[in-house]
mmCIF file with all atom_site columns, C-alpha atoms in Angstrom:
data_model
loop_
_atom_site.group_PDB
_atom_site.id
_atom_site.type_symbol
_atom_site.label_atom_id
_atom_site.label_alt_id
_atom_site.label_comp_id
_atom_site.label_asym_id
_atom_site.label_entity_id
_atom_site.label_seq_id
_atom_site.pdbx_PDB_ins_code
_atom_site.Cartn_x
_atom_site.Cartn_y
_atom_site.Cartn_z
_atom_site.occupancy
_atom_site.B_iso_or_equiv
_atom_site.pdbx_formal_charge
_atom_site.auth_seq_id
_atom_site.auth_comp_id
_atom_site.auth_asym_id
_atom_site.auth_atom_id
_atom_site.pdbx_PDB_model_num
ATOM 1   C CA . MET A 1 1   ? 150.487 113.747 125.429 1.00 55.00 ? 201 MET A CA 1
ATOM 2   C CA . SER A 1 2   ? 151.530 110.088 125.668 1.00 55.00 ? 202 SER A CA 1
ATOM 3   C CA . PRO A 1 3   ? 149.456 107.356 123.963 1.00 51.00 ? 203 PRO A CA 1
ATOM 4   C CA . SER A 1 4   ? 148.346 106.014 127.338 1.00 52.00 ? 204 SER A CA 1
ATOM 5   C CA . ASN A 1 5   ? 147.115 109.445 128.459 1.00 54.00 ? 205 ASN A CA 1
ATOM 6   C CA . GLY A 1 6   ? 145.332 109.880 125.118 1.00 52.00 ? 206 GLY A CA 1
ATOM 7   C CA . SER A 1 7   ? 143.503 106.599 125.599 1.00 51.00 ? 207 SER A CA 1
ATOM 8   C CA . LYS A 1 8   ? 142.406 107.657 129.078 1.00 55.00 ? 208 LYS A CA 1
ATOM 9   C CA . VAL A 1 9   ? 140.989 110.890 127.666 1.00 53.00 ? 209 VAL A CA 1
ATOM 10  C CA . LEU A 1 10  ? 139.219 109.187 124.741 1.00 52.00 ? 210 LEU A CA 1
ATOM 11  C CA . ALA A 1 11  ? 137.679 106.367 126.775 1.00 58.00 ? 211 ALA A CA 1
ATOM 12  C CA . PRO A 1 12  ? 134.997 108.453 128.531 1.00 60.00 ? 212 PRO A CA 1
ATOM 13  C CA . ILE A 1 13  ? 134.231 110.278 125.267 1.00 59.00 ? 213 ILE A CA 1
ATOM 14  C CA . GLN A 1 14  ? 133.689 106.974 123.468 1.00 58.00 ? 214 GLN A CA 1
ATOM 15  C CA . SER A 1 15  ? 131.439 105.753 126.276 1.00 59.00 ? 215 SER A CA 1
ATOM 16  C CA . PHE A 1 16  ? 129.455 108.957 126.117 1.00 57.00 ? 216 PHE A CA 1
ATOM 17  C CA . MET A 1 17  ? 129.032 108.633 122.341 1.00 59.00 ? 217 MET A CA 1
ATOM 18  C CA . LYS A 1 18  ? 127.779 105.053 122.726 1.00 53.00 ? 218 LYS A CA 1
ATOM 19  C CA . ILE A 1 19  ? 125.148 106.253 125.187 1.00 56.00 ? 219 ILE A CA 1
ATOM 20  C CA . ILE A 1 20  ? 124.059 109.013 122.796 1.00 55.00 ? 220 ILE A CA 1
ATOM 21  C CA . LEU A 1 21  ? 123.764 106.553 119.896 1.00 51.00 ? 221 LEU A CA 1
ATOM 22  C CA . LEU A 1 22  ? 121.684 104.160 121.988 1.00 49.00 ? 222 LEU A CA 1
ATOM 23  C CA . LYS A 1 23  ? 119.397 107.025 123.030 1.00 50.00 ? 223 LYS A CA 1
ATOM 24  C CA . LEU A 1 24  ? 118.974 108.118 119.405 1.00 49.00 ? 224 LEU A CA 1
ATOM 25  C CA . PHE A 1 25  ? 118.136 104.560 118.332 1.00 43.00 ? 225 PHE A CA 1
ATOM 26  C CA . SER A 1 26  ? 115.552 104.272 121.104 1.00 47.00 ? 226 SER A CA 1
ATOM 27  C CA . LEU A 1 27  ? 114.052 107.654 120.133 1.00 44.00 ? 227 LEU A CA 1
ATOM 28  C CA . ASN A 1 28  ? 113.880 106.579 116.491 1.00 43.00 ? 228 ASN A CA 1
ATOM 29  C CA . GLN A 1 29  ? 111.923 103.449 117.397 1.00 40.00 ? 229 GLN A CA 1
ATOM 30  C CA . THR A 1 30  ? 109.501 105.555 119.456 1.00 39.00 ? 230 THR A CA 1
ATOM 31  C CA . LEU A 1 31  ? 109.005 107.995 116.587 1.00 38.00 ? 231 LEU A CA 1
ATOM 32  C CA . ILE A 1 32  ? 108.220 105.164 114.181 1.00 35.00 ? 232 ILE A CA 1
ATOM 33  C CA . LYS A 1 33  ? 105.611 103.762 116.576 1.00 37.00 ? 233 LYS A CA 1
ATOM 34  C CA . ASN A 1 34  ? 104.029 107.210 116.938 1.00 40.00 ? 234 ASN A CA 1
ATOM 35  C CA . ILE A 1 35  ? 104.086 107.931 113.205 1.00 36.00 ? 235 ILE A CA 1
ATOM 36  C CA . VAL A 1 36  ? 102.700 104.520 112.272 1.00 35.00 ? 236 VAL A CA 1
ATOM 37  C CA . PRO A 1 37  ? 99.900  103.557 114.704 1.00 36.00 ? 237 PRO A CA 1
ATOM 38  C CA . SER A 1 38  ? 99.158  99.862  115.163 1.00 32.00 ? 238 SER A CA 1
ATOM 39  C CA . ASP A 1 39  ? 95.716  100.224 113.591 1.00 33.00 ? 239 ASP A CA 1
ATOM 40  C CA . SER A 1 40  ? 96.903  102.096 110.492 1.00 35.00 ? 240 SER A CA 1
ATOM 41  C CA . SER A 1 41  ? 95.673  101.006 107.095 1.00 42.00 ? 241 SER A CA 1
ATOM 42  C CA . ASN A 1 42  ? 98.203  99.690  104.588 1.00 44.00 ? 242 ASN A CA 1
ATOM 43  C CA . ALA A 1 43  ? 97.996  102.950 102.665 1.00 44.00 ? 243 ALA A CA 1
ATOM 44  C CA . ASN A 1 44  ? 98.778  105.163 105.655 1.00 46.00 ? 244 ASN A CA 1
ATOM 45  C CA . LEU A 1 45  ? 101.477 102.733 106.817 1.00 44.00 ? 245 LEU A CA 1
ATOM 46  C CA . ASN A 1 46  ? 103.312 102.977 103.505 1.00 45.00 ? 246 ASN A CA 1
ATOM 47  C CA . ILE A 1 47  ? 103.041 106.747 103.202 1.00 45.00 ? 247 ILE A CA 1
ATOM 48  C CA . SER A 1 48  ? 104.320 107.095 106.775 1.00 44.00 ? 248 SER A CA 1
ATOM 49  C CA . LEU A 1 49  ? 107.320 104.937 106.005 1.00 49.00 ? 249 LEU A CA 1
ATOM 50  C CA . CYS A 1 50  ? 107.914 106.891 102.818 1.00 60.00 ? 250 CYS A CA 1
ATOM 51  C CA . THR A 1 51  ? 108.063 110.138 104.791 1.00 44.00 ? 251 THR A CA 1
ATOM 52  C CA . LEU A 1 52  ? 110.879 108.664 106.883 1.00 44.00 ? 252 LEU A CA 1
ATOM 53  C CA . GLY A 1 53  ? 113.015 108.472 103.744 1.00 43.00 ? 253 GLY A CA 1
ATOM 54  C CA . PRO A 1 54  ? 113.144 106.340 100.619 1.00 41.00 ? 254 PRO A CA 1
ATOM 55  C CA . SER A 1 55  ? 116.443 104.799 101.742 1.00 38.00 ? 255 SER A CA 1
ATOM 56  C CA . LEU A 1 56  ? 114.607 102.838 104.443 1.00 38.00 ? 256 LEU A CA 1
ATOM 57  C CA . LEU A 1 57  ? 112.547 101.040 101.817 1.00 39.00 ? 257 LEU A CA 1
ATOM 58  C CA . ALA A 1 58  ? 114.985 100.899 98.926  1.00 39.00 ? 258 ALA A CA 1
ATOM 59  C CA . ARG A 1 59  ? 116.416 97.538  97.941  1.00 41.00 ? 259 ARG A CA 1
ATOM 60  C CA . PRO A 1 60  ? 119.986 97.616  96.612  1.00 38.00 ? 260 PRO A CA 1
ATOM 61  C CA . SER A 1 61  ? 120.287 96.622  92.981  1.00 38.00 ? 261 SER A CA 1
ATOM 62  C CA . SER A 1 62  ? 122.868 94.169  91.695  1.00 39.00 ? 262 SER A CA 1
ATOM 63  C CA . GLY A 1 63  ? 125.126 97.091  90.892  1.00 43.00 ? 263 GLY A CA 1
ATOM 64  C CA . GLY A 1 64  ? 125.252 98.157  94.527  1.00 40.00 ? 264 GLY A CA 1
ATOM 65  C CA . SER A 1 65  ? 123.080 101.258 94.142  1.00 44.00 ? 265 SER A CA 1
ATOM 66  C CA . SER A 1 66  ? 120.317 101.897 96.695  1.00 49.00 ? 266 SER A CA 1
ATOM 67  C CA . TRP A 1 67  ? 118.042 103.123 93.888  1.00 55.00 ? 267 TRP A CA 1
ATOM 68  C CA . THR A 1 68  ? 115.393 100.785 92.504  1.00 65.00 ? 268 THR A CA 1
ATOM 69  C CA . ARG A 1 69  ? 113.615 101.093 89.184  1.00 77.00 ? 269 ARG A CA 1
ATOM 70  C CA . GLU A 1 70  ? 109.934 100.729 89.955  1.00 94.00 ? 270 GLU A CA 1
ATOM 71  C CA . GLN A 1 71  ? 106.571 101.246 88.311  1.00 97.00 ? 271 GLN A CA 1
ATOM 72  C CA . THR A 1 72  ? 103.459 102.556 89.987  1.00 98.00 ? 272 THR A CA 1
ATOM 73  C CA . LEU A 1 73  ? 99.810  103.057 89.088  1.00 98.00 ? 273 LEU A CA 1
ATOM 74  C CA . VAL A 1 74  ? 98.368  106.567 89.267  1.00 98.00 ? 274 VAL A CA 1
ATOM 75  C CA . VAL A 1 75  ? 94.673  107.174 88.561  1.00 98.00 ? 275 VAL A CA 1
ATOM 76  C CA . VAL A 1 76  ? 93.175  110.631 88.228  1.00 98.00 ? 276 VAL A CA 1
ATOM 77  C CA . LYS A 1 77  ? 89.669  110.130 89.607  1.00 98.00 ? 277 LYS A CA 1
ATOM 78  C CA . PRO A 1 78  ? 86.436  111.574 88.136  1.00 98.00 ? 278 PRO A CA 1
ATOM 79  C CA . ASP A 1 79  ? 86.658  114.814 90.137  1.00 97.00 ? 279 ASP A CA 1
ATOM 80  C CA . GLY A 1 80  ? 90.257  115.320 89.039  1.00 97.00 ? 280 GLY A CA 1
ATOM 81  C CA . VAL A 1 81  ? 89.229  114.854 85.409  1.00 98.00 ? 281 VAL A CA 1
ATOM 82  C CA . GLN A 1 82  ? 86.268  117.234 85.826  1.00 97.00 ? 282 GLN A CA 1
ATOM 83  C CA . TRP A 1 83  ? 88.542  119.860 87.363  1.00 96.00 ? 283 TRP A CA 1
ATOM 84  C CA . ARG A 1 84  ? 90.930  119.581 84.362  1.00 97.00 ? 284 ARG A CA 1
ATOM 85  C CA . LEU A 1 85  ? 93.831  118.395 86.527  1.00 98.00 ? 285 LEU A CA 1
ATOM 86  C CA . VAL A 1 86  ? 95.113  115.628 84.249  1.00 98.00 ? 286 VAL A CA 1
ATOM 87  C CA . GLY A 1 87  ? 97.716  117.838 82.584  1.00 98.00 ? 287 GLY A CA 1
ATOM 88  C CA . TYR A 1 88  ? 98.813  119.225 85.936  1.00 97.00 ? 288 TYR A CA 1
ATOM 89  C CA . VAL A 1 89  ? 99.356  115.726 87.341  1.00 98.00 ? 289 VAL A CA 1
ATOM 90  C CA . ILE A 1 90  ? 101.378 114.705 84.294  1.00 98.00 ? 290 ILE A CA 1
ATOM 91  C CA . GLN A 1 91  ? 103.456 117.870 84.591  1.00 97.00 ? 291 GLN A CA 1
ATOM 92  C CA . ARG A 1 92  ? 104.181 117.200 88.284  1.00 97.00 ? 292 ARG A CA 1
ATOM 93  C CA . PHE A 1 93  ? 105.423 113.689 87.576  1.00 97.00 ? 293 PHE A CA 1
ATOM 94  C CA . GLU A 1 94  ? 107.437 114.654 84.512  1.00 97.00 ? 294 GLU A CA 1
ATOM 95  C CA . ARG A 1 95  ? 109.109 117.546 86.313  1.00 96.00 ? 295 ARG A CA 1
ATOM 96  C CA . ARG A 1 96  ? 110.067 115.101 89.050  1.00 95.00 ? 296 ARG A CA 1
ATOM 97  C CA . GLY A 1 97  ? 111.891 113.081 86.395  1.00 95.00 ? 297 GLY A CA 1
ATOM 98  C CA . PHE A 1 98  ? 109.601 110.061 86.156  1.00 96.00 ? 298 PHE A CA 1
ATOM 99  C CA . LYS A 1 99  ? 108.823 108.341 82.866  1.00 96.00 ? 299 LYS A CA 1
ATOM 100 C CA . LEU A 1 100 ? 105.277 107.766 81.599  1.00 97.00 ? 300 LEU A CA 1
ATOM 101 C CA . VAL A 1 101 ? 105.017 104.252 80.146  1.00 97.00 ? 301 VAL A CA 1
ATOM 102 C CA . GLY A 1 102 ? 101.242 103.851 79.915  1.00 98.00 ? 302 GLY A CA 1
ATOM 103 C CA . MET A 1 103 ? 98.130  106.039 79.940  1.00 98.00 ? 303 MET A CA 1
ATOM 104 C CA . LYS A 1 104 ? 94.462  105.745 79.011  1.00 98.00 ? 304 LYS A CA 1
ATOM 105 C CA . MET A 1 105 ? 91.136  107.431 79.685  1.00 98.00 ? 305 MET A CA 1
ATOM 106 C CA . LEU A 1 106 ? 88.277  105.080 80.450  1.00 98.00 ? 306 LEU A CA 1
ATOM 107 C CA . GLN A 1 107 ? 84.996  104.642 82.215  1.00 98.00 ? 307 GLN A CA 1
ATOM 108 C CA . ALA A 1 108 ? 86.181  102.367 84.998  1.00 98.00 ? 308 ALA A CA 1
ATOM 109 C CA . PRO A 1 109 ? 84.386  98.982  84.849  1.00 97.00 ? 309 PRO A CA 1
ATOM 110 C CA . GLU A 1 110 ? 82.754  97.889  88.102  1.00 95.00 ? 310 GLU A CA 1
ATOM 111 C CA . ARG A 1 111 ? 84.621  94.585  87.783  1.00 96.00 ? 311 ARG A CA 1
ATOM 112 C CA . VAL A 1 112 ? 87.951  96.409  87.926  1.00 98.00 ? 312 VAL A CA 1
ATOM 113 C CA . LEU A 1 113 ? 86.819  98.653  90.760  1.00 98.00 ? 313 LEU A CA 1
ATOM 114 C CA . ALA A 1 114 ? 85.529  95.681  92.768  1.00 97.00 ? 314 ALA A CA 1
ATOM 115 C CA . GLU A 1 115 ? 88.963  94.066  92.579  1.00 97.00 ? 315 GLU A CA 1
ATOM 116 C CA . HIS A 1 116 ? 90.822  97.333  93.120  1.00 98.00 ? 316 HIS A CA 1
ATOM 117 C CA . TYR A 1 117 ? 88.824  98.140  96.274  1.00 97.00 ? 317 TYR A CA 1
ATOM 118 C CA . HIS A 1 118 ? 88.458  94.536  97.405  1.00 96.00 ? 318 HIS A CA 1
ATOM 119 C CA . ASP A 1 119 ? 89.634  95.315  100.952 1.00 95.00 ? 319 ASP A CA 1
ATOM 120 C CA . LEU A 1 120 ? 86.925  97.977  101.343 1.00 95.00 ? 320 LEU A CA 1
ATOM 121 C CA . GLN A 1 121 ? 83.925  95.939  100.192 1.00 95.00 ? 321 GLN A CA 1
ATOM 122 C CA . ARG A 1 122 ? 82.572  95.503  103.728 1.00 95.00 ? 322 ARG A CA 1
ATOM 123 C CA . LYS A 1 123 ? 82.907  99.172  104.613 1.00 96.00 ? 323 LYS A CA 1
ATOM 124 C CA . PRO A 1 124 ? 79.657  101.166 104.847 1.00 96.00 ? 324 PRO A CA 1
ATOM 125 C CA . PHE A 1 125 ? 80.954  103.761 102.367 1.00 95.00 ? 325 PHE A CA 1
ATOM 126 C CA . TYR A 1 126 ? 81.766  101.179 99.669  1.00 96.00 ? 326 TYR A CA 1
ATOM 127 C CA . PRO A 1 127 ? 78.581  101.722 97.565  1.00 96.00 ? 327 PRO A CA 1
ATOM 128 C CA . ALA A 1 128 ? 79.158  105.485 97.581  1.00 96.00 ? 328 ALA A CA 1
ATOM 129 C CA . LEU A 1 129 ? 82.803  104.914 96.617  1.00 96.00 ? 329 LEU A CA 1
ATOM 130 C CA . ILE A 1 130 ? 81.851  102.806 93.584  1.00 97.00 ? 330 ILE A CA 1
ATOM 131 C CA . SER A 1 131 ? 79.177  105.348 92.624  1.00 97.00 ? 331 SER A CA 1
ATOM 132 C CA . TYR A 1 132 ? 81.789  108.120 92.781  1.00 97.00 ? 332 TYR A CA 1
ATOM 133 C CA . MET A 1 133 ? 84.373  106.179 90.776  1.00 98.00 ? 333 MET A CA 1
ATOM 134 C CA . THR A 1 134 ? 81.838  105.419 88.030  1.00 97.00 ? 334 THR A CA 1
ATOM 135 C CA . SER A 1 135 ? 80.394  108.938 87.927  1.00 97.00 ? 335 SER A CA 1
ATOM 136 C CA . GLY A 1 136 ? 82.711  109.938 85.098  1.00 97.00 ? 336 GLY A CA 1
ATOM 137 C CA . PRO A 1 137 ? 85.851  108.953 83.219  1.00 98.00 ? 337 PRO A CA 1
ATOM 138 C CA . VAL A 1 138 ? 89.173  108.373 84.946  1.00 98.00 ? 338 VAL A CA 1
ATOM 139 C CA . VAL A 1 139 ? 92.706  108.604 83.570  1.00 98.00 ? 339 VAL A CA 1
ATOM 140 C CA . ALA A 1 140 ? 94.948  105.689 84.504  1.00 98.00 ? 340 ALA A CA 1
ATOM 141 C CA . MET A 1 141 ? 98.709  106.031 84.171  1.00 98.00 ? 341 MET A CA 1
ATOM 142 C CA . VAL A 1 142 ? 101.791 103.935 84.812  1.00 98.00 ? 342 VAL A CA 1
ATOM 143 C CA . TRP A 1 143 ? 104.885 105.855 85.863  1.00 98.00 ? 343 TRP A CA 1
ATOM 144 C CA . GLU A 1 144 ? 108.401 104.489 86.092  1.00 97.00 ? 344 GLU A CA 1
ATOM 145 C CA . GLY A 1 145 ? 111.444 105.650 87.992  1.00 95.00 ? 345 GLY A CA 1
ATOM 146 C CA . PRO A 1 146 ? 113.672 105.124 91.016  1.00 94.00 ? 346 PRO A CA 1
ATOM 147 C CA . ASN A 1 147 ? 111.597 104.756 94.203  1.00 94.00 ? 347 ASN A CA 1
ATOM 148 C CA . VAL A 1 148 ? 108.575 106.022 92.288  1.00 97.00 ? 348 VAL A CA 1
ATOM 149 C CA . VAL A 1 149 ? 106.100 104.320 94.649  1.00 97.00 ? 349 VAL A CA 1
ATOM 150 C CA . CYS A 1 150 ? 107.220 106.229 97.740  1.00 95.00 ? 350 CYS A CA 1
ATOM 151 C CA . SER A 1 151 ? 107.811 109.427 95.819  1.00 96.00 ? 351 SER A CA 1
ATOM 152 C CA . SER A 1 152 ? 104.371 109.390 94.215  1.00 97.00 ? 352 SER A CA 1
ATOM 153 C CA . ARG A 1 153 ? 102.678 108.795 97.576  1.00 97.00 ? 353 ARG A CA 1
ATOM 154 C CA . ALA A 1 154 ? 104.500 111.812 98.957  1.00 97.00 ? 354 ALA A CA 1
ATOM 155 C CA . MET A 1 155 ? 103.532 113.910 95.923  1.00 97.00 ? 355 MET A CA 1
ATOM 156 C CA . VAL A 1 156 ? 99.878  112.856 96.127  1.00 97.00 ? 356 VAL A CA 1
ATOM 157 C CA . GLY A 1 157 ? 99.494  113.469 99.864  1.00 96.00 ? 357 GLY A CA 1
ATOM 158 C CA . HIS A 1 158 ? 97.417  112.002 102.663 1.00 95.00 ? 358 HIS A CA 1
ATOM 159 C CA . THR A 1 159 ? 94.170  110.220 101.752 1.00 92.00 ? 359 THR A CA 1
ATOM 160 C CA . ASN A 1 160 ? 92.249  112.598 103.999 1.00 92.00 ? 360 ASN A CA 1
ATOM 161 C CA . SER A 1 161 ? 92.428  116.036 102.427 1.00 89.00 ? 361 SER A CA 1
ATOM 162 C CA . ALA A 1 162 ? 92.181  117.650 105.866 1.00 91.00 ? 362 ALA A CA 1
ATOM 163 C CA . GLU A 1 163 ? 95.535  116.068 106.733 1.00 94.00 ? 363 GLU A CA 1
ATOM 164 C CA . ALA A 1 164 ? 97.204  116.438 103.330 1.00 95.00 ? 364 ALA A CA 1
ATOM 165 C CA . ALA A 1 165 ? 100.194 118.770 103.381 1.00 95.00 ? 365 ALA A CA 1
ATOM 166 C CA . PRO A 1 166 ? 100.305 121.932 101.256 1.00 94.00 ? 366 PRO A CA 1
ATOM 167 C CA . ASP A 1 167 ? 102.010 121.534 97.863  1.00 95.00 ? 367 ASP A CA 1
ATOM 168 C CA . THR A 1 168 ? 100.784 117.949 97.573  1.00 97.00 ? 368 THR A CA 1
ATOM 169 C CA . ILE A 1 169 ? 98.138  117.265 94.926  1.00 97.00 ? 369 ILE A CA 1
ATOM 170 C CA . ARG A 1 170 ? 95.446  116.468 97.496  1.00 97.00 ? 370 ARG A CA 1
ATOM 171 C CA . GLY A 1 171 ? 96.596  119.226 99.814  1.00 95.00 ? 371 GLY A CA 1
ATOM 172 C CA . ASP A 1 172 ? 96.129  121.787 97.030  1.00 95.00 ? 372 ASP A CA 1
ATOM 173 C CA . PHE A 1 173 ? 92.965  120.498 95.339  1.00 96.00 ? 373 PHE A CA 1
ATOM 174 C CA . SER A 1 174 ? 91.053  117.921 97.414  1.00 95.00 ? 374 SER A CA 1
ATOM 175 C CA . ILE A 1 175 ? 88.206  119.228 99.554  1.00 90.00 ? 375 ILE A CA 1
ATOM 176 C CA . HIS A 1 176 ? 87.021  116.007 101.237 1.00 92.00 ? 376 HIS A CA 1
ATOM 177 C CA . ILE A 1 177 ? 88.246  112.455 101.815 1.00 92.00 ? 377 ILE A CA 1
ATOM 178 C CA . SER A 1 178 ? 85.429  111.190 99.585  1.00 91.00 ? 378 SER A CA 1
ATOM 179 C CA . ARG A 1 179 ? 86.625  113.426 96.727  1.00 93.00 ? 379 ARG A CA 1
ATOM 180 C CA . ASN A 1 180 ? 90.366  113.115 96.895  1.00 94.00 ? 380 ASN A CA 1
ATOM 181 C CA . ILE A 1 181 ? 91.291  113.640 93.236  1.00 96.00 ? 381 ILE A CA 1
ATOM 182 C CA . ILE A 1 182 ? 93.841  110.882 92.676  1.00 98.00 ? 382 ILE A CA 1
ATOM 183 C CA . HIS A 1 183 ? 95.031  107.375 93.502  1.00 98.00 ? 383 HIS A CA 1
ATOM 184 C CA . ALA A 1 184 ? 98.629  106.169 93.766  1.00 98.00 ? 384 ALA A CA 1
ATOM 185 C CA . SER A 1 185 ? 99.759  102.657 94.616  1.00 97.00 ? 385 SER A CA 1
ATOM 186 C CA . ASP A 1 186 ? 100.845 102.247 98.246  1.00 95.00 ? 386 ASP A CA 1
ATOM 187 C CA . SER A 1 187 ? 103.534 99.557  97.838  1.00 96.00 ? 387 SER A CA 1
ATOM 188 C CA . VAL A 1 188 ? 105.715 97.990  95.176  1.00 96.00 ? 388 VAL A CA 1
ATOM 189 C CA . GLU A 1 189 ? 103.784 94.730  95.390  1.00 96.00 ? 389 GLU A CA 1
ATOM 190 C CA . GLY A 1 190 ? 100.454 96.560  95.324  1.00 97.00 ? 390 GLY A CA 1
ATOM 191 C CA . ALA A 1 191 ? 101.566 98.548  92.285  1.00 98.00 ? 391 ALA A CA 1
ATOM 192 C CA . GLN A 1 192 ? 102.410 95.384  90.368  1.00 97.00 ? 392 GLN A CA 1
ATOM 193 C CA . LYS A 1 193 ? 98.958  93.923  91.046  1.00 97.00 ? 393 LYS A CA 1
ATOM 194 C CA . GLU A 1 194 ? 97.147  97.153  90.225  1.00 98.00 ? 394 GLU A CA 1
ATOM 195 C CA . ILE A 1 195 ? 99.038  97.668  86.961  1.00 98.00 ? 395 ILE A CA 1
ATOM 196 C CA . GLN A 1 196 ? 98.108  94.135  85.871  1.00 98.00 ? 396 GLN A CA 1
ATOM 197 C CA . LEU A 1 197 ? 94.483  94.863  86.810  1.00 98.00 ? 397 LEU A CA 1
ATOM 198 C CA . TRP A 1 198 ? 94.204  98.155  84.927  1.00 98.00 ? 398 TRP A CA 1
ATOM 199 C CA . PHE A 1 199 ? 96.518  97.553  81.963  1.00 98.00 ? 399 PHE A CA 1
ATOM 200 C CA . GLN A 1 200 ? 97.301  94.871  79.435  1.00 97.00 ? 400 GLN A CA 1
ATOM 201 C CA . SER A 1 201 ? 101.025 94.315  78.946  1.00 96.00 ? 401 SER A CA 1
ATOM 202 C CA . SER A 1 202 ? 100.623 95.465  75.332  1.00 97.00 ? 402 SER A CA 1
ATOM 203 C CA . GLU A 1 203 ? 99.429  98.856  76.577  1.00 98.00 ? 403 GLU A CA 1
ATOM 204 C CA . LEU A 1 204 ? 102.752 99.608  78.291  1.00 97.00 ? 404 LEU A CA 1
ATOM 205 C CA . VAL A 1 205 ? 105.591 101.075 76.240  1.00 96.00 ? 405 VAL A CA 1
ATOM 206 C CA . ASN A 1 206 ? 109.187 100.352 77.236  1.00 92.00 ? 406 ASN A CA 1
ATOM 207 C CA . TRP A 1 207 ? 110.777 103.312 75.513  1.00 91.00 ? 407 TRP A CA 1
ATOM 208 C CA . ALA A 1 208 ? 114.383 104.480 75.760  1.00 87.00 ? 408 ALA A CA 1
ATOM 209 C CA . ASP A 1 209 ? 114.723 107.642 77.803  1.00 76.00 ? 409 ASP A CA 1
ATOM 210 C CA . LYS A 1 210 ? 117.781 108.947 75.957  1.00 74.00 ? 410 LYS A CA 1
ATOM 211 C CA . GLY A 1 211 ? 119.406 112.082 77.273  1.00 61.00 ? 411 GLY A CA 1
ATOM 212 C CA . HIS A 1 212 ? 117.500 112.053 80.577  1.00 60.00 ? 412 HIS A CA 1
ATOM 213 C CA . GLN A 1 213 ? 117.999 108.525 81.850  1.00 54.00 ? 413 GLN A CA 1
ATOM 214 C CA . ARG A 1 214 ? 121.474 109.203 83.139  1.00 49.00 ? 414 ARG A CA 1
ATOM 215 C CA . SER A 1 215 ? 120.268 112.014 85.378  1.00 51.00 ? 415 SER A CA 1
ATOM 216 C CA . ILE A 1 216 ? 117.576 109.993 87.183  1.00 52.00 ? 416 ILE A CA 1
ATOM 217 C CA . TYR A 1 217 ? 119.242 106.575 87.308  1.00 52.00 ? 417 TYR A CA 1
ATOM 218 C CA . PRO A 1 218 ? 122.533 106.736 89.181  1.00 53.00 ? 418 PRO A CA 1
ATOM 219 C CA . PRO A 1 219 ? 125.169 104.283 87.899  1.00 48.00 ? 419 PRO A CA 1
#
């Protein structure tokens, strides 16, 4: 086959592929709109984006890798503590390869809760929420790792236990949206603010993860 004949054969194939790619792009935009409704809360928006793939949210590091070293706040709520799930939560995160850099059990002060749930203060359920969060001790943790914010949201599951997928922490243990076991930060910026709210810098330990660091942090 001569080069000119080859070009004639390839031309319609290339045009067809362009059409397919444009259709796929259009479909992707539609899926995002359906997955993330316009009236979604910040929490549901971030978990929806996380389910589309961490690569969509990852910011390349100076070394060119798409992985980002992040920290996130995870709080086992009073019902999770009462149900003896603290060890299970730690095990889930450690098995995933994340590094625990801070942890404490405390009776959450109302001052901290008021700031943490600032966006919900005008909601009718806010008094019941504060009553629930002060009904017993909580365990606050800071976890570190690549894309840990998105990963932890996926591990924790949907805020509403009725919509939480099986094998997520809420999907396996939460029985109602008002008793949903655990909190995990919904964005990198939100995690930074929440960690500063719940922890003093002196309470975080920057320890060397020798022998395991290479496996979770690509070069």
